[in-house]
Amino acid sequence: KLIFSMKDRVKLLDGEQFIEIDRPAPFVSRITLNRPEKRNCMNHELRGQLFNQLQLNDQDPDIRVTIIRGAGKSFCAGYDLDMKRNVAMPMFEAEGDGMFQRHVLNGWFMMMDLAKPVIAQVQGYCLAGGSELAAACDIIVCAETAKIGYPPVRSMGLPDTQIFPWVCGMRKAMEIMLTGDNMTGTEAAKCGWATRVVPDAELEKATLDLAQRVAKIPSDLLAYNKRSVHRAMEAKGMRTHLRSGTDLQALSFHSSSSRQFMKQFTGRGNSASKAFSKRDAKFGDNRVVDPKKAQEANRKAATPRSNL
């Protein structure tokens, strides 16, 4: 059994850095998730460094708004399931079933509770935990061709943060949850998951322009303005529902289908990537986008198996 202390969590900030920080405009900080070779999938170090920088920004009088974006072609494709397991999680969470899920949700709640607004600049893949990271931001600007969704519902279980019904409505949320299909940036803005959608080539400029408009307002007023919206969602029961959802998510991990699928994660040789490619082949999306391969996989899946 591994027991971690606060010192172990501080170590997440040392060594290899998985984020980059710049100041693209007055009062604007920009954090870039910097694992492009992994589609910016999150390990504990990346999340620890991200949360630490967000908290530093919240205390900086020269920052009024933060942009989060991904290096390369994608925003964030979720968690790195082949990451090191002997590393502390970014924050402590009480032990027991659902510990990881509660821990993840508390990280997003921390972002929602920051005084200063956070804007997600979403391009390419924004999947699974990556979609939760974006949803925890106050504003989301999407490229038209972005791909947003939660493919793990096809094989592993529920989202750690079941926010789709709150931002997309019941019917769109049901489609996402029952198919694991992705939304484009255009669809995400139409259903309410994203704030706005722009052509891919205009994403960086549009996001920065919006951040600069936000930054024209003093930080003390921004804090009240942001908090008022979150208080409204709390009054409607959003946080209570999201907390209860972590228990349901933990339960879904005990399903036979989920346990069988996750046996493929060995932590060696990109085992998670291989498992996801095999899963998505019959859907023809994410890692497998060849229509002929998808058609063939669907044909095989639909062929009844003999009991002989």
PDB file of C-alpha atoms in Angstrom:
ATOM      1  CA  LYS A   1       0.000   0.000   0.000  1.00  0.00           C
ATOM      2  CA  LEU A   2       1.370   3.409  -0.998  1.00  0.00           C
ATOM      3  CA  ILE A   3       0.896   6.256   1.493  1.00  0.00           C
ATOM      4  CA  PHE A   4       1.460   9.787   0.185  1.00  0.00           C
ATOM      5  CA  SER A   5       2.189  12.977   2.111  1.00  0.00           C
ATOM      6  CA  MET A   6       1.982  16.634   1.147  1.00  0.00           C
ATOM      7  CA  LYS A   7       5.683  16.423   0.302  1.00  0.00           C
ATOM      8  CA  ASP A   8       4.866  13.811  -2.328  1.00  0.00           C
ATOM      9  CA  ARG A   9       2.307  16.139  -3.878  1.00  0.00           C
ATOM     10  CA  VAL A  10       4.800  18.980  -3.973  1.00  0.00           C
ATOM     11  CA  LYS A  11       7.085  16.681  -5.967  1.00  0.00           C
ATOM     12  CA  LEU A  12       4.517  16.748  -8.786  1.00  0.00           C
ATOM     13  CA  LEU A  13       5.678  20.305  -9.445  1.00  0.00           C
ATOM     14  CA  ASP A  14       9.332  19.290  -9.779  1.00  0.00           C
ATOM     15  CA  GLY A  15      11.093  17.473 -12.570  1.00  0.00           C
ATOM     16  CA  GLU A  16       9.641  17.309 -16.069  1.00  0.00           C
ATOM     17  CA  GLN A  17       7.187  20.098 -16.783  1.00  0.00           C
ATOM     18  CA  PHE A  18       4.007  19.281 -18.670  1.00  0.00           C
ATOM     19  CA  ILE A  19       2.631  22.819 -18.967  1.00  0.00           C
ATOM     20  CA  GLU A  20       3.906  26.064 -20.460  1.00  0.00           C
ATOM     21  CA  ILE A  21       2.881  29.532 -19.298  1.00  0.00           C
ATOM     22  CA  ASP A  22       2.878  32.829 -21.163  1.00  0.00           C
ATOM     23  CA  ARG A  23       1.247  36.263 -20.987  1.00  0.00           C
ATOM     24  CA  PRO A  24      -0.201  36.933 -24.465  1.00  0.00           C
ATOM     25  CA  ALA A  25      -1.912  40.205 -23.462  1.00  0.00           C
ATOM     26  CA  PRO A  26      -2.222  42.527 -20.455  1.00  0.00           C
ATOM     27  CA  PHE A  27      -4.018  40.829 -17.528  1.00  0.00           C
ATOM     28  CA  VAL A  28      -4.237  37.554 -19.497  1.00  0.00           C
ATOM     29  CA  SER A  29      -2.348  34.367 -18.557  1.00  0.00           C
ATOM     30  CA  ARG A  30      -2.252  31.379 -20.879  1.00  0.00           C
ATOM     31  CA  ILE A  31      -1.499  27.816 -19.803  1.00  0.00           C
ATOM     32  CA  THR A  32      -0.610  25.300 -22.514  1.00  0.00           C
ATOM     33  CA  LEU A  33      -0.923  21.582 -21.785  1.00  0.00           C
ATOM     34  CA  ASN A  34       2.315  20.335 -23.287  1.00  0.00           C
ATOM     35  CA  ARG A  35       2.130  16.617 -24.090  1.00  0.00           C
ATOM     36  CA  PRO A  36       1.296  16.815 -27.807  1.00  0.00           C
ATOM     37  CA  GLU A  37       2.699  13.344 -28.477  1.00  0.00           C
ATOM     38  CA  LYS A  38       0.017  12.029 -26.069  1.00  0.00           C
ATOM     39  CA  ARG A  39      -2.741  14.348 -27.310  1.00  0.00           C
ATOM     40  CA  ASN A  40      -2.140  16.155 -24.000  1.00  0.00           C
ATOM     41  CA  CYS A  41      -3.541  13.255 -21.984  1.00  0.00           C
ATOM     42  CA  MET A  42      -3.352  14.032 -18.279  1.00  0.00           C
ATOM     43  CA  ASN A  43      -1.100  12.323 -15.782  1.00  0.00           C
ATOM     44  CA  HIS A  44      -0.929  13.321 -12.118  1.00  0.00           C
ATOM     45  CA  GLU A  45       2.061  15.578 -12.753  1.00  0.00           C
ATOM     46  CA  LEU A  46       0.276  17.560 -15.456  1.00  0.00           C
ATOM     47  CA  ARG A  47      -2.840  18.052 -13.345  1.00  0.00           C
ATOM     48  CA  GLY A  48      -0.770  19.004 -10.298  1.00  0.00           C
ATOM     49  CA  GLN A  49       1.151  21.582 -12.293  1.00  0.00           C
ATOM     50  CA  LEU A  50      -2.037  22.913 -13.898  1.00  0.00           C
ATOM     51  CA  PHE A  51      -3.888  23.294 -10.588  1.00  0.00           C
ATOM     52  CA  ASN A  52      -0.875  24.929  -8.968  1.00  0.00           C
ATOM     53  CA  GLN A  53      -0.568  27.487 -11.774  1.00  0.00           C
ATOM     54  CA  LEU A  54      -4.286  28.275 -11.690  1.00  0.00           C
ATOM     55  CA  GLN A  55      -4.053  28.941  -7.950  1.00  0.00           C
ATOM     56  CA  LEU A  56      -0.988  31.143  -8.482  1.00  0.00           C
ATOM     57  CA  ASN A  57      -2.860  33.086 -11.155  1.00  0.00           C
ATOM     58  CA  ASP A  58      -5.787  33.558  -8.802  1.00  0.00           C
ATOM     59  CA  GLN A  59      -3.484  35.385  -6.379  1.00  0.00           C
ATOM     60  CA  ASP A  60      -1.674  37.493  -8.998  1.00  0.00           C
ATOM     61  CA  PRO A  61      -2.962  41.094  -9.168  1.00  0.00           C
ATOM     62  CA  ASP A  62      -1.635  41.368 -12.731  1.00  0.00           C
ATOM     63  CA  ILE A  63      -3.865  38.521 -13.987  1.00  0.00           C
ATOM     64  CA  ARG A  64      -7.626  38.783 -14.469  1.00  0.00           C
ATOM     65  CA  VAL A  65      -8.344  35.776 -16.703  1.00  0.00           C
ATOM     66  CA  THR A  66      -6.612  32.511 -17.702  1.00  0.00           C
ATOM     67  CA  ILE A  67      -6.764  30.623 -20.995  1.00  0.00           C
ATOM     68  CA  ILE A  68      -6.140  26.862 -21.051  1.00  0.00           C
ATOM     69  CA  ARG A  69      -5.194  25.324 -24.380  1.00  0.00           C
ATOM     70  CA  GLY A  70      -3.421  22.225 -25.692  1.00  0.00           C
ATOM     71  CA  ALA A  71      -0.159  22.027 -27.613  1.00  0.00           C
ATOM     72  CA  GLY A  72      -0.341  20.481 -31.057  1.00  0.00           C
ATOM     73  CA  LYS A  73      -3.542  19.346 -32.718  1.00  0.00           C
ATOM     74  CA  SER A  74      -5.643  18.471 -29.654  1.00  0.00           C
ATOM     75  CA  PHE A  75      -6.890  20.103 -26.471  1.00  0.00           C
ATOM     76  CA  CYS A  76      -6.826  17.009 -24.253  1.00  0.00           C
ATOM     77  CA  ALA A  77      -7.811  13.420 -25.054  1.00  0.00           C
ATOM     78  CA  GLY A  78      -8.431  12.395 -21.424  1.00  0.00           C
ATOM     79  CA  TYR A  79      -6.294  10.598 -18.863  1.00  0.00           C
ATOM     80  CA  ASP A  80      -3.055   8.799 -19.606  1.00  0.00           C
ATOM     81  CA  LEU A  81      -4.033   5.321 -18.468  1.00  0.00           C
ATOM     82  CA  ASP A  82      -0.467   4.102 -18.952  1.00  0.00           C
ATOM     83  CA  MET A  83       0.898   6.714 -16.527  1.00  0.00           C
ATOM     84  CA  LYS A  84       3.017   5.853 -13.487  1.00  0.00           C
ATOM     85  CA  ARG A  85       0.930   4.478 -10.617  1.00  0.00           C
ATOM     86  CA  ASN A  86       3.432   5.215  -7.840  1.00  0.00           C
ATOM     87  CA  VAL A  87       2.876   8.972  -8.029  1.00  0.00           C
ATOM     88  CA  ALA A  88       0.641  10.929  -5.649  1.00  0.00           C
ATOM     89  CA  MET A  89      -2.610  12.379  -6.915  1.00  0.00           C
ATOM     90  CA  PRO A  90      -2.632  16.202  -6.988  1.00  0.00           C
ATOM     91  CA  MET A  91      -4.820  16.494  -3.892  1.00  0.00           C
ATOM     92  CA  PHE A  92      -5.819  14.308  -0.981  1.00  0.00           C
ATOM     93  CA  GLU A  93      -9.128  12.474  -1.056  1.00  0.00           C
ATOM     94  CA  ALA A  94     -10.665  10.202   1.573  1.00  0.00           C
ATOM     95  CA  GLU A  95     -10.072   6.544   0.823  1.00  0.00           C
ATOM     96  CA  GLY A  96     -12.734   4.068  -0.196  1.00  0.00           C
ATOM     97  CA  ASP A  97     -14.642   3.155  -3.305  1.00  0.00           C
ATOM     98  CA  GLY A  98     -14.887   6.154  -5.626  1.00  0.00           C
ATOM     99  CA  MET A  99     -11.798   7.871  -4.220  1.00  0.00           C
ATOM    100  CA  PHE A 100     -10.371   8.697  -7.646  1.00  0.00           C
ATOM    101  CA  GLN A 101     -13.729   9.932  -8.934  1.00  0.00           C
ATOM    102  CA  ARG A 102     -14.281  12.208  -5.933  1.00  0.00           C
ATOM    103  CA  HIS A 103     -10.735  13.467  -6.215  1.00  0.00           C
ATOM    104  CA  VAL A 104     -11.226  14.348  -9.894  1.00  0.00           C
ATOM    105  CA  LEU A 105     -14.486  16.164  -9.225  1.00  0.00           C
ATOM    106  CA  ASN A 106     -12.965  18.184  -6.386  1.00  0.00           C
ATOM    107  CA  GLY A 107     -10.294  19.394  -8.790  1.00  0.00           C
ATOM    108  CA  TRP A 108     -12.977  20.701 -11.134  1.00  0.00           C
ATOM    109  CA  PHE A 109     -14.860  22.268  -8.221  1.00  0.00           C
ATOM    110  CA  MET A 110     -11.637  24.047  -7.273  1.00  0.00           C
ATOM    111  CA  MET A 111     -11.502  25.551 -10.748  1.00  0.00           C
ATOM    112  CA  MET A 112     -15.136  26.642 -10.536  1.00  0.00           C
ATOM    113  CA  ASP A 113     -14.431  28.262  -7.167  1.00  0.00           C
ATOM    114  CA  LEU A 114     -11.487  30.314  -8.394  1.00  0.00           C
ATOM    115  CA  ALA A 115     -12.138  34.040  -8.234  1.00  0.00           C
ATOM    116  CA  LYS A 116     -10.781  34.626 -11.725  1.00  0.00           C
ATOM    117  CA  PRO A 117     -12.409  33.273 -14.884  1.00  0.00           C
ATOM    118  CA  VAL A 118     -10.868  30.432 -16.887  1.00  0.00           C
ATOM    119  CA  ILE A 119     -11.397  30.021 -20.635  1.00  0.00           C
ATOM    120  CA  ALA A 120     -10.904  26.734 -22.507  1.00  0.00           C
ATOM    121  CA  GLN A 121      -9.538  27.000 -26.056  1.00  0.00           C
ATOM    122  CA  VAL A 122     -10.641  23.705 -27.590  1.00  0.00           C
ATOM    123  CA  GLN A 123      -9.313  22.187 -30.788  1.00  0.00           C
ATOM    124  CA  GLY A 124      -8.959  18.636 -32.012  1.00  0.00           C
ATOM    125  CA  TYR A 125      -9.730  15.891 -29.525  1.00  0.00           C
ATOM    126  CA  CYS A 126     -11.417  16.917 -26.283  1.00  0.00           C
ATOM    127  CA  LEU A 127     -12.433  13.556 -24.909  1.00  0.00           C
ATOM    128  CA  ALA A 128     -13.226  11.846 -21.605  1.00  0.00           C
ATOM    129  CA  GLY A 129     -11.360  13.632 -18.788  1.00  0.00           C
ATOM    130  CA  GLY A 130     -10.350  16.300 -21.293  1.00  0.00           C
ATOM    131  CA  SER A 131     -14.000  17.169 -21.823  1.00  0.00           C
ATOM    132  CA  GLU A 132     -14.392  17.425 -18.040  1.00  0.00           C
ATOM    133  CA  LEU A 133     -11.423  19.778 -17.815  1.00  0.00           C
ATOM    134  CA  ALA A 134     -12.960  22.019 -20.471  1.00  0.00           C
ATOM    135  CA  ALA A 135     -16.393  21.851 -18.824  1.00  0.00           C
ATOM    136  CA  ALA A 136     -14.865  22.994 -15.526  1.00  0.00           C
ATOM    137  CA  CYS A 137     -13.800  26.220 -17.243  1.00  0.00           C
ATOM    138  CA  ASP A 138     -16.139  29.211 -17.212  1.00  0.00           C
ATOM    139  CA  ILE A 139     -16.098  29.831 -20.961  1.00  0.00           C
ATOM    140  CA  ILE A 140     -15.398  27.384 -23.793  1.00  0.00           C
ATOM    141  CA  VAL A 141     -14.372  28.510 -27.273  1.00  0.00           C
ATOM    142  CA  CYS A 142     -14.341  25.642 -29.787  1.00  0.00           C
ATOM    143  CA  ALA A 143     -12.899  25.149 -33.221  1.00  0.00           C
ATOM    144  CA  GLU A 144     -15.513  23.953 -35.700  1.00  0.00           C
ATOM    145  CA  THR A 145     -13.829  20.584 -36.226  1.00  0.00           C
ATOM    146  CA  ALA A 146     -13.132  19.878 -32.547  1.00  0.00           C
ATOM    147  CA  LYS A 147     -14.263  16.461 -31.321  1.00  0.00           C
ATOM    148  CA  ILE A 148     -15.924  16.485 -27.891  1.00  0.00           C
ATOM    149  CA  GLY A 149     -17.261  13.410 -26.150  1.00  0.00           C
ATOM    150  CA  TYR A 150     -16.890  10.620 -23.629  1.00  0.00           C
ATOM    151  CA  PRO A 151     -15.957   7.368 -25.446  1.00  0.00           C
ATOM    152  CA  PRO A 152     -15.294   5.456 -22.165  1.00  0.00           C
ATOM    153  CA  VAL A 153     -19.070   4.954 -21.784  1.00  0.00           C
ATOM    154  CA  ARG A 154     -18.632   2.322 -24.504  1.00  0.00           C
ATOM    155  CA  SER A 155     -16.362   0.125 -22.446  1.00  0.00           C
ATOM    156  CA  MET A 156     -15.440   1.364 -18.960  1.00  0.00           C
ATOM    157  CA  GLY A 157     -18.278   3.222 -17.287  1.00  0.00           C
ATOM    158  CA  LEU A 158     -19.661   6.638 -16.520  1.00  0.00           C
ATOM    159  CA  PRO A 159     -17.896  10.008 -16.577  1.00  0.00           C
ATOM    160  CA  ASP A 160     -16.301  11.042 -13.306  1.00  0.00           C
ATOM    161  CA  THR A 161     -18.142  14.346 -13.746  1.00  0.00           C
ATOM    162  CA  GLN A 162     -21.592  13.792 -15.219  1.00  0.00           C
ATOM    163  CA  ILE A 163     -22.158  17.334 -16.385  1.00  0.00           C
ATOM    164  CA  PHE A 164     -23.645  16.689 -19.838  1.00  0.00           C
ATOM    165  CA  PRO A 165     -27.325  16.852 -18.728  1.00  0.00           C
ATOM    166  CA  TRP A 166     -26.656  20.237 -17.078  1.00  0.00           C
ATOM    167  CA  VAL A 167     -25.073  21.904 -20.080  1.00  0.00           C
ATOM    168  CA  CYS A 168     -26.510  19.954 -23.055  1.00  0.00           C
ATOM    169  CA  GLY A 169     -30.017  19.086 -21.898  1.00  0.00           C
ATOM    170  CA  MET A 170     -31.529  15.658 -21.437  1.00  0.00           C
ATOM    171  CA  ARG A 171     -31.847  14.507 -25.062  1.00  0.00           C
ATOM    172  CA  LYS A 172     -28.359  15.435 -26.255  1.00  0.00           C
ATOM    173  CA  ALA A 173     -26.864  14.114 -23.027  1.00  0.00           C
ATOM    174  CA  MET A 174     -28.700  10.841 -23.553  1.00  0.00           C
ATOM    175  CA  GLU A 175     -27.313  10.506 -27.077  1.00  0.00           C
ATOM    176  CA  ILE A 176     -23.771  11.134 -25.835  1.00  0.00           C
ATOM    177  CA  MET A 177     -24.131   8.641 -22.999  1.00  0.00           C
ATOM    178  CA  LEU A 178     -25.794   5.888 -25.046  1.00  0.00           C
ATOM    179  CA  THR A 179     -23.441   6.001 -28.045  1.00  0.00           C
ATOM    180  CA  GLY A 180     -20.155   7.461 -26.835  1.00  0.00           C
ATOM    181  CA  ASP A 181     -20.204   9.485 -30.047  1.00  0.00           C
ATOM    182  CA  ASN A 182     -18.398  12.803 -30.303  1.00  0.00           C
ATOM    183  CA  MET A 183     -19.843  16.233 -30.974  1.00  0.00           C
ATOM    184  CA  THR A 184     -18.183  18.647 -33.363  1.00  0.00           C
ATOM    185  CA  GLY A 185     -17.395  22.110 -32.074  1.00  0.00           C
ATOM    186  CA  THR A 186     -20.405  23.371 -34.006  1.00  0.00           C
ATOM    187  CA  GLU A 187     -22.716  20.823 -32.354  1.00  0.00           C
ATOM    188  CA  ALA A 188     -21.209  21.546 -28.929  1.00  0.00           C
ATOM    189  CA  ALA A 189     -22.001  25.236 -29.215  1.00  0.00           C
ATOM    190  CA  LYS A 190     -25.486  24.534 -30.562  1.00  0.00           C
ATOM    191  CA  CYS A 191     -26.434  22.313 -27.613  1.00  0.00           C
ATOM    192  CA  GLY A 192     -24.885  24.592 -24.981  1.00  0.00           C
ATOM    193  CA  TRP A 193     -21.769  22.650 -23.999  1.00  0.00           C
ATOM    194  CA  ALA A 194     -19.552  25.324 -25.553  1.00  0.00           C
ATOM    195  CA  THR A 195     -19.919  29.086 -25.349  1.00  0.00           C
ATOM    196  CA  ARG A 196     -19.136  29.731 -29.008  1.00  0.00           C
ATOM    197  CA  VAL A 197     -17.636  28.097 -32.080  1.00  0.00           C
ATOM    198  CA  VAL A 198     -15.260  29.656 -34.609  1.00  0.00           C
ATOM    199  CA  PRO A 199     -13.423  28.478 -37.739  1.00  0.00           C
ATOM    200  CA  ASP A 200     -10.334  26.481 -36.846  1.00  0.00           C
ATOM    201  CA  ALA A 201      -7.933  29.090 -38.210  1.00  0.00           C
ATOM    202  CA  GLU A 202      -9.510  31.781 -36.027  1.00  0.00           C
ATOM    203  CA  LEU A 203      -9.555  29.870 -32.733  1.00  0.00           C
ATOM    204  CA  GLU A 204      -6.485  31.374 -31.081  1.00  0.00           C
ATOM    205  CA  LYS A 205      -7.350  34.957 -32.025  1.00  0.00           C
ATOM    206  CA  ALA A 206     -11.028  34.592 -31.092  1.00  0.00           C
ATOM    207  CA  THR A 207     -10.144  33.120 -27.701  1.00  0.00           C
ATOM    208  CA  LEU A 208      -7.604  35.812 -26.947  1.00  0.00           C
ATOM    209  CA  ASP A 209      -9.986  38.567 -28.087  1.00  0.00           C
ATOM    210  CA  LEU A 210     -12.650  37.252 -25.719  1.00  0.00           C
ATOM    211  CA  ALA A 211     -10.144  36.979 -22.868  1.00  0.00           C
ATOM    212  CA  GLN A 212      -9.111  40.591 -23.415  1.00  0.00           C
ATOM    213  CA  ARG A 213     -12.745  41.711 -23.222  1.00  0.00           C
ATOM    214  CA  VAL A 214     -13.144  39.850 -19.934  1.00  0.00           C
ATOM    215  CA  ALA A 215      -9.903  41.422 -18.679  1.00  0.00           C
ATOM    216  CA  LYS A 216     -11.340  44.929 -19.125  1.00  0.00           C
ATOM    217  CA  ILE A 217     -13.426  44.315 -15.968  1.00  0.00           C
ATOM    218  CA  PRO A 218     -11.723  44.612 -12.550  1.00  0.00           C
ATOM    219  CA  SER A 219     -10.977  41.310 -10.819  1.00  0.00           C
ATOM    220  CA  ASP A 220     -13.108  42.042  -7.753  1.00  0.00           C
ATOM    221  CA  LEU A 221     -16.197  42.469  -9.938  1.00  0.00           C
ATOM    222  CA  LEU A 222     -15.336  39.464 -12.086  1.00  0.00           C
ATOM    223  CA  ALA A 223     -15.230  37.311  -8.952  1.00  0.00           C
ATOM    224  CA  TYR A 224     -18.772  38.335  -8.007  1.00  0.00           C
ATOM    225  CA  ASN A 225     -20.020  37.947 -11.584  1.00  0.00           C
ATOM    226  CA  LYS A 226     -18.566  34.453 -11.923  1.00  0.00           C
ATOM    227  CA  ARG A 227     -19.764  33.355  -8.505  1.00  0.00           C
ATOM    228  CA  SER A 228     -23.320  34.493  -9.186  1.00  0.00           C
ATOM    229  CA  VAL A 229     -23.665  32.041 -12.077  1.00  0.00           C
ATOM    230  CA  HIS A 230     -22.181  29.164 -10.101  1.00  0.00           C
ATOM    231  CA  ARG A 231     -24.449  29.931  -7.148  1.00  0.00           C
ATOM    232  CA  ALA A 232     -27.448  29.692  -9.478  1.00  0.00           C
ATOM    233  CA  MET A 233     -26.345  26.249 -10.661  1.00  0.00           C
ATOM    234  CA  GLU A 234     -25.738  25.157  -7.074  1.00  0.00           C
ATOM    235  CA  ALA A 235     -29.241  26.296  -6.112  1.00  0.00           C
ATOM    236  CA  LYS A 236     -30.613  24.098  -8.891  1.00  0.00           C
ATOM    237  CA  GLY A 237     -28.723  21.123  -7.441  1.00  0.00           C
ATOM    238  CA  MET A 238     -25.847  20.717  -9.894  1.00  0.00           C
ATOM    239  CA  ARG A 239     -23.103  20.106  -7.352  1.00  0.00           C
ATOM    240  CA  THR A 240     -25.224  17.697  -5.332  1.00  0.00           C
ATOM    241  CA  HIS A 241     -25.928  15.703  -8.477  1.00  0.00           C
ATOM    242  CA  LEU A 242     -22.292  15.725  -9.588  1.00  0.00           C
ATOM    243  CA  ARG A 243     -21.158  14.488  -6.170  1.00  0.00           C
ATOM    244  CA  SER A 244     -23.693  11.667  -6.158  1.00  0.00           C
ATOM    245  CA  GLY A 245     -22.561  10.801  -9.676  1.00  0.00           C
ATOM    246  CA  THR A 246     -19.099   9.866  -8.428  1.00  0.00           C
ATOM    247  CA  ASP A 247     -20.638   6.996  -6.462  1.00  0.00           C
ATOM    248  CA  LEU A 248     -22.555   5.780  -9.503  1.00  0.00           C
ATOM    249  CA  GLN A 249     -19.388   6.026 -11.591  1.00  0.00           C
ATOM    250  CA  ALA A 250     -17.461   3.957  -9.053  1.00  0.00           C
ATOM    251  CA  LEU A 251     -20.239   1.367  -9.151  1.00  0.00           C
ATOM    252  CA  SER A 252     -20.070   1.210 -12.951  1.00  0.00           C
ATOM    253  CA  PHE A 253     -16.385   0.261 -12.680  1.00  0.00           C
ATOM    254  CA  HIS A 254     -17.483  -2.929 -10.911  1.00  0.00           C
ATOM    255  CA  SER A 255     -19.571  -4.078 -13.882  1.00  0.00           C
ATOM    256  CA  SER A 256     -18.279  -7.222 -15.544  1.00  0.00           C
ATOM    257  CA  SER A 257     -17.882  -5.442 -18.895  1.00  0.00           C
ATOM    258  CA  SER A 258     -15.787  -2.676 -17.366  1.00  0.00           C
ATOM    259  CA  ARG A 259     -13.556  -5.053 -15.404  1.00  0.00           C
ATOM    260  CA  GLN A 260     -12.990  -7.228 -18.450  1.00  0.00           C
ATOM    261  CA  PHE A 261     -12.033  -4.245 -20.621  1.00  0.00           C
ATOM    262  CA  MET A 262      -9.641  -2.737 -18.093  1.00  0.00           C
ATOM    263  CA  LYS A 263      -7.704  -5.977 -17.790  1.00  0.00           C
ATOM    264  CA  GLN A 264      -6.065  -4.849 -21.025  1.00  0.00           C
ATOM    265  CA  PHE A 265      -4.355  -1.900 -19.270  1.00  0.00           C
ATOM    266  CA  THR A 266      -0.971  -3.341 -18.389  1.00  0.00           C
ATOM    267  CA  GLY A 267       1.001  -0.099 -18.311  1.00  0.00           C
ATOM    268  CA  ARG A 268       3.345  -1.509 -20.952  1.00  0.00           C
ATOM    269  CA  GLY A 269       3.621  -0.883 -24.682  1.00  0.00           C
ATOM    270  CA  ASN A 270       0.743   1.603 -25.062  1.00  0.00           C
ATOM    271  CA  SER A 271      -1.700  -1.029 -23.860  1.00  0.00           C
ATOM    272  CA  ALA A 272      -4.469   1.526 -23.262  1.00  0.00           C
ATOM    273  CA  SER A 273      -4.124   2.987 -26.758  1.00  0.00           C
ATOM    274  CA  LYS A 274      -4.355  -0.479 -28.292  1.00  0.00           C
ATOM    275  CA  ALA A 275      -7.466  -1.311 -26.253  1.00  0.00           C
ATOM    276  CA  PHE A 276      -9.184   1.934 -27.262  1.00  0.00           C
ATOM    277  CA  SER A 277      -8.327   1.424 -30.936  1.00  0.00           C
ATOM    278  CA  LYS A 278      -9.877  -2.037 -30.844  1.00  0.00           C
ATOM    279  CA  ARG A 279     -12.972  -0.671 -29.062  1.00  0.00           C
ATOM    280  CA  ASP A 280     -13.493   2.244 -31.449  1.00  0.00           C
ATOM    281  CA  ALA A 281     -12.917   0.207 -34.618  1.00  0.00           C
ATOM    282  CA  LYS A 282     -16.561  -0.813 -34.845  1.00  0.00           C
ATOM    283  CA  PHE A 283     -17.636   2.806 -34.419  1.00  0.00           C
ATOM    284  CA  GLY A 284     -15.169   4.131 -36.995  1.00  0.00           C
ATOM    285  CA  ASP A 285     -14.104   7.142 -34.938  1.00  0.00           C
ATOM    286  CA  ASN A 286     -11.342   8.459 -32.661  1.00  0.00           C
ATOM    287  CA  ARG A 287      -8.249   6.335 -33.400  1.00  0.00           C
ATOM    288  CA  VAL A 288      -9.955   4.362 -36.165  1.00  0.00           C
ATOM    289  CA  VAL A 289     -11.470   6.496 -38.899  1.00  0.00           C
ATOM    290  CA  ASP A 290     -11.136   4.283 -41.959  1.00  0.00           C
ATOM    291  CA  PRO A 291     -14.753   3.808 -43.209  1.00  0.00           C
ATOM    292  CA  LYS A 292     -13.965   0.396 -44.733  1.00  0.00           C
ATOM    293  CA  LYS A 293     -12.444  -0.871 -41.485  1.00  0.00           C
ATOM    294  CA  ALA A 294     -15.377   0.492 -39.512  1.00  0.00           C
ATOM    295  CA  GLN A 295     -17.848  -1.182 -41.895  1.00  0.00           C
ATOM    296  CA  GLU A 296     -16.047  -4.504 -41.589  1.00  0.00           C
ATOM    297  CA  ALA A 297     -15.917  -4.239 -37.793  1.00  0.00           C
ATOM    298  CA  ASN A 298     -19.643  -3.476 -37.680  1.00  0.00           C
ATOM    299  CA  ARG A 299     -20.352  -6.492 -39.917  1.00  0.00           C
ATOM    300  CA  LYS A 300     -18.376  -8.790 -37.616  1.00  0.00           C
ATOM    301  CA  ALA A 301     -20.060  -7.337 -34.529  1.00  0.00           C
ATOM    302  CA  ALA A 302     -23.496  -7.958 -36.028  1.00  0.00           C
ATOM    303  CA  THR A 303     -22.718 -11.565 -37.034  1.00  0.00           C
ATOM    304  CA  PRO A 304     -24.274 -14.008 -34.505  1.00  0.00           C
ATOM    305  CA  ARG A 305     -21.734 -16.241 -32.790  1.00  0.00           C
ATOM    306  CA  SER A 306     -22.251 -19.979 -32.763  1.00  0.00           C
ATOM    307  CA  ASN A 307     -22.379 -21.698 -29.399  1.00  0.00           C
ATOM    308  CA  LEU A 308     -20.783 -24.794 -30.927  1.00  0.00           C
TER     309      LEU A 308
END
